[in-house]
Amino acid sequence: MDYTAKLDDALNKLHEEGRYRTFIDIEREKGNFPHAVWTRPDGEKQPVTVWCGNDYLGMGQHPVVLNAMHEAIDATGAGSGGTRNISGTTVYHKRLEAELADLHGKEAALLFTSAYIANDATLSTLPKLFPGLIIYSDELNHASMIEGVRRNGGAKRVFRHNDVAHLRELLAADDPAAPKLIAFESVYSMDGDFGPIEDICDLADEFGALTYIDEVHAVGMYGPRGGGVTERDNLAHRIDIINGTLAKAYGVMGGYIAASEKMCDAIRSYAPGFIFTTSLPPAVAAGAAASVAFLKEDQALREQHQTQAKILKLRLKGMGLPIIDHGSHIVPVIVGNPVHTKKMSDMLLEEFGIYVQPINYPTVPRGTERLRFTPSPVHGRKEMDKLVRAMDELWSHCALNRADLSA
């Protein structure tokens, strides 16, 4: 076999479909987020404003977080030195897990290197703990959840997105005695819609199922202490396993689950994705713990974030742009073609210094390609005015409302 030719074929296919991903080389400026510096392909540097980051609240630049990380690295050095079982558990890791358990009102929490790994490792391990387990998974669940369900070797059922009636049909069709788990999300990041949490909990009670929710795009940003949509709606106590991230609203890195002490202990003891990987550096755990603790007290920052999202949606709607608005902080503008979306992204970057990455298949279904904006409390009026003017000019110039980039 000509291996190089096969690689060329695979990459050329992405180029032809307009789905080839290009990494933009940017350097964040300490204390100046969302502003950054882009190194152009010709080596020249250009100032840009980041409009697609997941540092939703700007906590990656917050002095409380940075000071905690500096103190930890000065005290302990760089890495953790091993897996959690072999020298990689420190007071910083335990402190962070205690903060997370308290955040969600659970007995315990278990820290992973990312929320992707937390989802994959937990969902692929549960059938070992509950033989015969059937997992009911929302069709738009994140790739990490899909991968965990796929790899676990157990039975799975996929229900139509947010379709409680379909979920009920699937539950009713299976053996009442079989162990069951319903896996879904609180905020779906591409459309920004909310999962029907209470209705799913009601079905779980009726059919004797466990509940597993991904709150990655909600922790830190919803609820009186940042516990997510489940806290906001007073439903956290009805969820058996809550998955979250430390890399978005909390501005650092890492993922976790929060659950009962026995559930966390069992996952800790059986999940290869936890057992055989080096733990997060102590400085990262320290920064994340400081961020979680700080946001438990700062409701004003959450309110400001929601206000910024509402303002941007209102202004884009006023221009007639096809945005999706489900009431969350996610602001997707549908372009509907991968080539058009990439060109729009390139023009925003090169001509206006606005960085927003195109979102294409398989992240979203074909025909729904989009630009996904993530306004934050640190995107001021000046930045928003510039974005709105740029979108107005480019949308008209490119006639994107008619999907015609030849204009």
Coordinates of C-alpha atoms in Angstrom, one line a residue, residues 7-296:
L7 CA -2.9 10.2 3.7
D8 CA -3.0 12.6 0.7
D9 CA -6.4 11.3 -0.3
A10 CA -7.8 11.7 3.2
L11 CA -6.5 15.3 3.6
N12 CA -7.5 16.3 0.0
K13 CA -11.0 15.2 0.7
L14 CA -11.2 17.7 3.6
H15 CA -9.8 20.4 1.5
E16 CA -12.3 19.7 -1.3
E17 CA -15.2 19.8 1.1
G18 CA -14.0 23.0 2.7
R19 CA -13.7 21.1 6.1
Y20 CA -9.9 21.3 6.5
R21 CA -9.2 22.8 9.9
T22 CA -6.6 25.5 10.1
F23 CA -5.0 26.4 13.4
I24 CA -4.6 30.1 14.0
D25 CA -1.4 31.0 15.8
I26 CA -2.4 33.5 18.5
E27 CA -0.7 34.8 21.7
R28 CA -3.0 35.8 24.5
E29 CA -2.0 39.0 26.2
K30 CA -2.0 38.8 30.0
G31 CA -4.5 41.1 31.5
N32 CA -5.8 42.2 28.1
F33 CA -8.2 39.3 27.2
P34 CA -10.0 39.1 24.8
H35 CA -7.3 40.9 22.9
A36 CA -4.4 38.8 21.5
V37 CA -1.8 38.8 18.8
W38 CA -2.0 36.8 15.6
T39 CA 1.1 35.7 13.8
R40 CA 0.2 35.8 10.1
P41 CA 1.5 33.2 7.7
D42 CA 4.0 35.7 6.4
G43 CA 5.4 36.1 10.0
E44 CA 3.8 39.6 10.5
K45 CA 2.0 40.1 13.8
Q46 CA -1.5 41.6 13.9
P47 CA -3.7 42.4 16.9
V48 CA -7.0 40.5 17.0
T49 CA -10.0 40.2 19.3
V50 CA -10.9 36.6 20.2
W51 CA -14.7 36.0 19.7
C52 CA -14.7 32.2 19.8
G53 CA -12.9 31.3 23.0
N54 CA -14.3 29.1 25.8
D55 CA -12.9 31.3 28.5
Y56 CA -16.4 32.5 28.9
L57 CA -15.9 34.8 32.0
G58 CA -12.2 35.8 31.4
M59 CA -11.1 33.8 34.5
G60 CA -8.0 32.7 32.7
Q61 CA -6.7 36.2 33.2
H62 CA -8.1 36.8 36.7
P63 CA -5.6 37.8 39.4
V64 CA -7.2 35.4 41.9
V65 CA -6.5 32.5 39.6
L66 CA -3.0 33.6 38.5
N67 CA -1.9 34.3 42.1
A68 CA -3.0 30.8 43.2
M69 CA -1.1 29.2 40.4
H70 CA 2.1 31.3 41.1
E71 CA 1.9 30.3 44.7
A72 CA 1.5 26.6 43.9
I73 CA 4.3 26.5 41.3
D74 CA 6.6 28.3 43.7
A75 CA 5.8 25.8 46.4
T76 CA 5.7 22.5 44.5
G77 CA 7.3 23.0 41.0
A78 CA 5.9 22.1 37.7
G79 CA 4.4 18.6 37.3
S80 CA 2.5 16.3 39.6
G81 CA 5.1 13.6 39.3
G82 CA 2.8 10.7 38.5
T83 CA -0.7 9.2 38.3
R84 CA -3.1 9.8 41.1
N85 CA -2.3 6.4 42.6
I86 CA 1.5 6.8 42.3
S87 CA 2.6 10.1 43.9
G88 CA 0.3 12.3 41.8
T89 CA -2.3 13.2 44.5
T90 CA -1.5 16.4 46.3
V91 CA -3.3 18.7 48.7
Y92 CA -4.2 20.8 45.6
H93 CA -6.0 18.0 43.9
K94 CA -7.9 17.1 47.1
R95 CA -8.8 20.7 47.7
L96 CA -10.2 21.1 44.2
E97 CA -12.3 17.9 44.4
A98 CA -13.7 19.2 47.7
E99 CA -14.6 22.5 46.1
L100 CA -16.3 20.7 43.2
A101 CA -18.3 18.3 45.4
D102 CA -19.5 21.3 47.4
L103 CA -20.4 23.2 44.2
H104 CA -22.8 20.5 43.1
G105 CA -24.0 19.4 46.6
K106 CA -22.6 15.9 46.1
E107 CA -20.7 13.7 48.5
A108 CA -17.6 13.6 46.3
A109 CA -15.9 14.6 43.0
L110 CA -13.3 13.0 40.9
L111 CA -10.8 15.0 38.9
F112 CA -9.7 14.1 35.4
T113 CA -7.3 15.8 32.9
S114 CA -10.2 17.0 30.8
A115 CA -14.0 16.8 30.6
Y116 CA -13.6 14.7 27.5
I117 CA -11.6 12.1 29.4
A118 CA -14.1 12.3 32.3
N119 CA -17.0 11.6 30.0
D120 CA -15.2 8.8 28.1
A121 CA -13.7 7.1 31.1
T122 CA -16.9 7.2 33.2
L123 CA -19.4 6.2 30.6
S124 CA -17.1 3.4 29.3
T125 CA -16.6 2.1 32.8
L126 CA -20.2 2.1 34.1
P127 CA -21.1 -1.3 32.5
K128 CA -18.3 -2.9 34.4
L129 CA -20.0 -1.8 37.6
F130 CA -23.6 -2.5 36.5
P131 CA -23.6 -5.6 34.2
G132 CA -26.2 -5.5 31.6
L133 CA -26.5 -1.7 31.8
I134 CA -28.4 0.0 29.0
I135 CA -27.4 3.6 28.2
Y136 CA -29.9 6.0 26.6
S137 CA -28.0 8.8 24.9
D138 CA -29.3 12.0 23.3
E139 CA -28.4 12.0 19.6
L140 CA -26.6 15.4 20.0
N141 CA -24.4 14.5 22.9
H142 CA -20.8 15.6 22.8
A143 CA -18.3 13.3 21.0
S144 CA -16.7 12.4 24.3
M145 CA -20.0 11.0 25.5
I146 CA -20.7 9.2 22.3
E147 CA -17.2 7.6 22.4
G148 CA -17.6 6.5 26.0
V149 CA -20.9 4.9 25.3
R150 CA -19.6 3.3 22.1
R151 CA -16.5 1.8 23.8
N152 CA -18.2 0.3 26.9
G153 CA -19.4 -2.8 25.1
G154 CA -22.9 -2.6 26.6
A155 CA -26.3 -1.9 25.1
K156 CA -27.1 1.6 24.0
R157 CA -30.2 3.4 22.7
V158 CA -30.0 6.8 21.0
F159 CA -33.1 9.0 21.5
R160 CA -33.9 12.0 19.3
H161 CA -32.6 15.3 20.5
N162 CA -34.5 16.5 23.6
D163 CA -37.4 14.2 22.6
V164 CA -38.8 13.0 25.9
A165 CA -41.6 11.0 24.2
H166 CA -39.1 9.1 22.2
L167 CA -37.0 8.4 25.3
R168 CA -40.0 7.1 27.0
E169 CA -40.7 4.7 24.2
L170 CA -37.2 3.3 24.3
L171 CA -37.3 2.9 28.1
A172 CA -40.6 1.2 28.0
A173 CA -39.4 -1.3 25.3
D174 CA -36.6 -2.6 27.5
D175 CA -36.6 -5.1 30.3
P176 CA -37.9 -3.4 33.4
A177 CA -35.3 -5.2 35.5
A178 CA -32.3 -4.1 33.4
P179 CA -30.0 -1.4 34.9
K180 CA -30.4 1.8 32.9
L181 CA -28.7 5.2 32.6
I182 CA -29.8 8.3 30.7
A183 CA -27.0 10.5 29.4
F184 CA -27.6 14.0 28.2
E185 CA -26.4 17.6 28.4
S186 CA -27.7 20.8 30.1
V187 CA -26.5 23.2 27.4
Y188 CA -25.8 21.9 23.9
S189 CA -22.9 24.0 22.8
M190 CA -23.6 24.3 19.0
D191 CA -27.2 25.5 19.1
G192 CA -27.2 26.8 22.7
D193 CA -30.4 24.9 23.6
F194 CA -31.2 23.4 27.0
G195 CA -31.9 19.8 27.8
P196 CA -35.3 19.0 29.4
I197 CA -33.7 18.1 32.7
E198 CA -36.8 17.8 35.0
D199 CA -38.7 15.7 32.4
I200 CA -35.8 13.4 32.0
C201 CA -35.4 13.0 35.8
D202 CA -39.1 12.2 36.0
L203 CA -38.6 9.4 33.4
A204 CA -35.5 8.2 35.3
D205 CA -37.6 7.9 38.5
E206 CA -40.4 6.1 36.7
F207 CA -38.1 3.5 35.0
G208 CA -35.5 3.2 37.7
A209 CA -32.7 4.7 35.7
L210 CA -29.6 6.6 36.7
T211 CA -29.0 10.1 35.3
Y212 CA -25.8 11.4 33.8
I213 CA -25.6 15.1 32.8
D214 CA -22.8 17.0 31.0
E215 CA -22.8 20.6 32.4
V216 CA -19.6 21.6 30.6
H217 CA -21.0 24.7 29.0
A218 CA -23.0 25.7 32.1
V219 CA -20.8 25.3 35.2
G220 CA -19.6 28.6 36.5
M221 CA -22.2 30.5 34.4
Y222 CA -25.6 29.3 35.7
G223 CA -27.0 29.0 39.2
P224 CA -26.5 31.2 42.2
R225 CA -23.0 29.7 42.8
G226 CA -22.2 28.6 39.3
G227 CA -23.3 25.0 39.8
G228 CA -24.8 24.9 36.3
V229 CA -28.4 24.7 35.0
T230 CA -29.1 21.9 37.5
E231 CA -28.4 24.2 40.3
R232 CA -30.3 27.1 38.7
D233 CA -33.4 24.9 38.4
N234 CA -32.9 23.2 41.8
L235 CA -32.4 19.8 40.1
A236 CA -28.8 18.8 41.0
H237 CA -30.0 16.5 43.8
R238 CA -31.9 14.4 41.1
I239 CA -28.8 13.9 39.0
D240 CA -26.7 10.9 39.9
I241 CA -23.5 11.9 38.0
I242 CA -22.6 15.5 37.0
N243 CA -19.8 16.1 34.5
G244 CA -18.1 19.4 34.2
T245 CA -15.0 21.2 33.0
L246 CA -12.5 23.6 34.4
A247 CA -11.3 24.8 31.0
K248 CA -14.3 27.0 30.1
A249 CA -15.9 29.3 32.6
Y250 CA -13.2 28.5 35.1
G251 CA -10.5 29.5 32.7
V252 CA -7.9 26.8 33.5
M253 CA -7.9 23.1 32.5
G254 CA -9.3 19.7 33.6
G255 CA -12.6 17.9 33.9
Y256 CA -14.5 16.1 36.6
I257 CA -17.5 14.1 37.8
A258 CA -19.4 14.9 40.9
A259 CA -21.5 12.1 42.4
S260 CA -21.9 9.9 45.5
E261 CA -18.8 8.9 47.4
K262 CA -19.3 5.3 46.3
M263 CA -19.8 6.2 42.7
C264 CA -16.6 8.2 42.6
D265 CA -14.7 5.6 44.4
A266 CA -15.8 2.9 42.0
I267 CA -14.9 5.0 38.9
R268 CA -11.6 5.8 40.5
S269 CA -10.9 2.2 41.0
Y270 CA -12.1 0.8 37.7
A271 CA -11.6 3.5 35.0
P272 CA -8.4 3.1 32.9
G273 CA -8.7 6.7 31.8
F274 CA -8.3 7.7 35.4
I275 CA -5.9 5.1 36.7
F276 CA -3.2 5.2 34.0
T277 CA -2.8 8.9 33.3
T278 CA -0.6 11.5 35.0
S279 CA -2.6 13.8 37.1
L280 CA -2.9 17.6 36.5
P281 CA 0.0 19.8 37.6
P282 CA -0.6 21.1 41.2
A283 CA -0.5 24.7 39.9
V284 CA -3.4 23.9 37.5
A285 CA -5.4 22.3 40.3
A286 CA -4.7 25.3 42.5
G287 CA -5.8 27.8 39.9
A288 CA -8.9 25.9 39.2
A289 CA -9.8 25.6 42.9
A290 CA -9.4 29.3 43.3
S291 CA -11.6 30.0 40.2
V292 CA -14.4 27.7 41.4
A293 CA -14.3 29.3 44.9
F294 CA -14.3 32.8 43.5
L295 CA -17.2 32.2 41.1
K296 CA -19.3 30.7 43.9

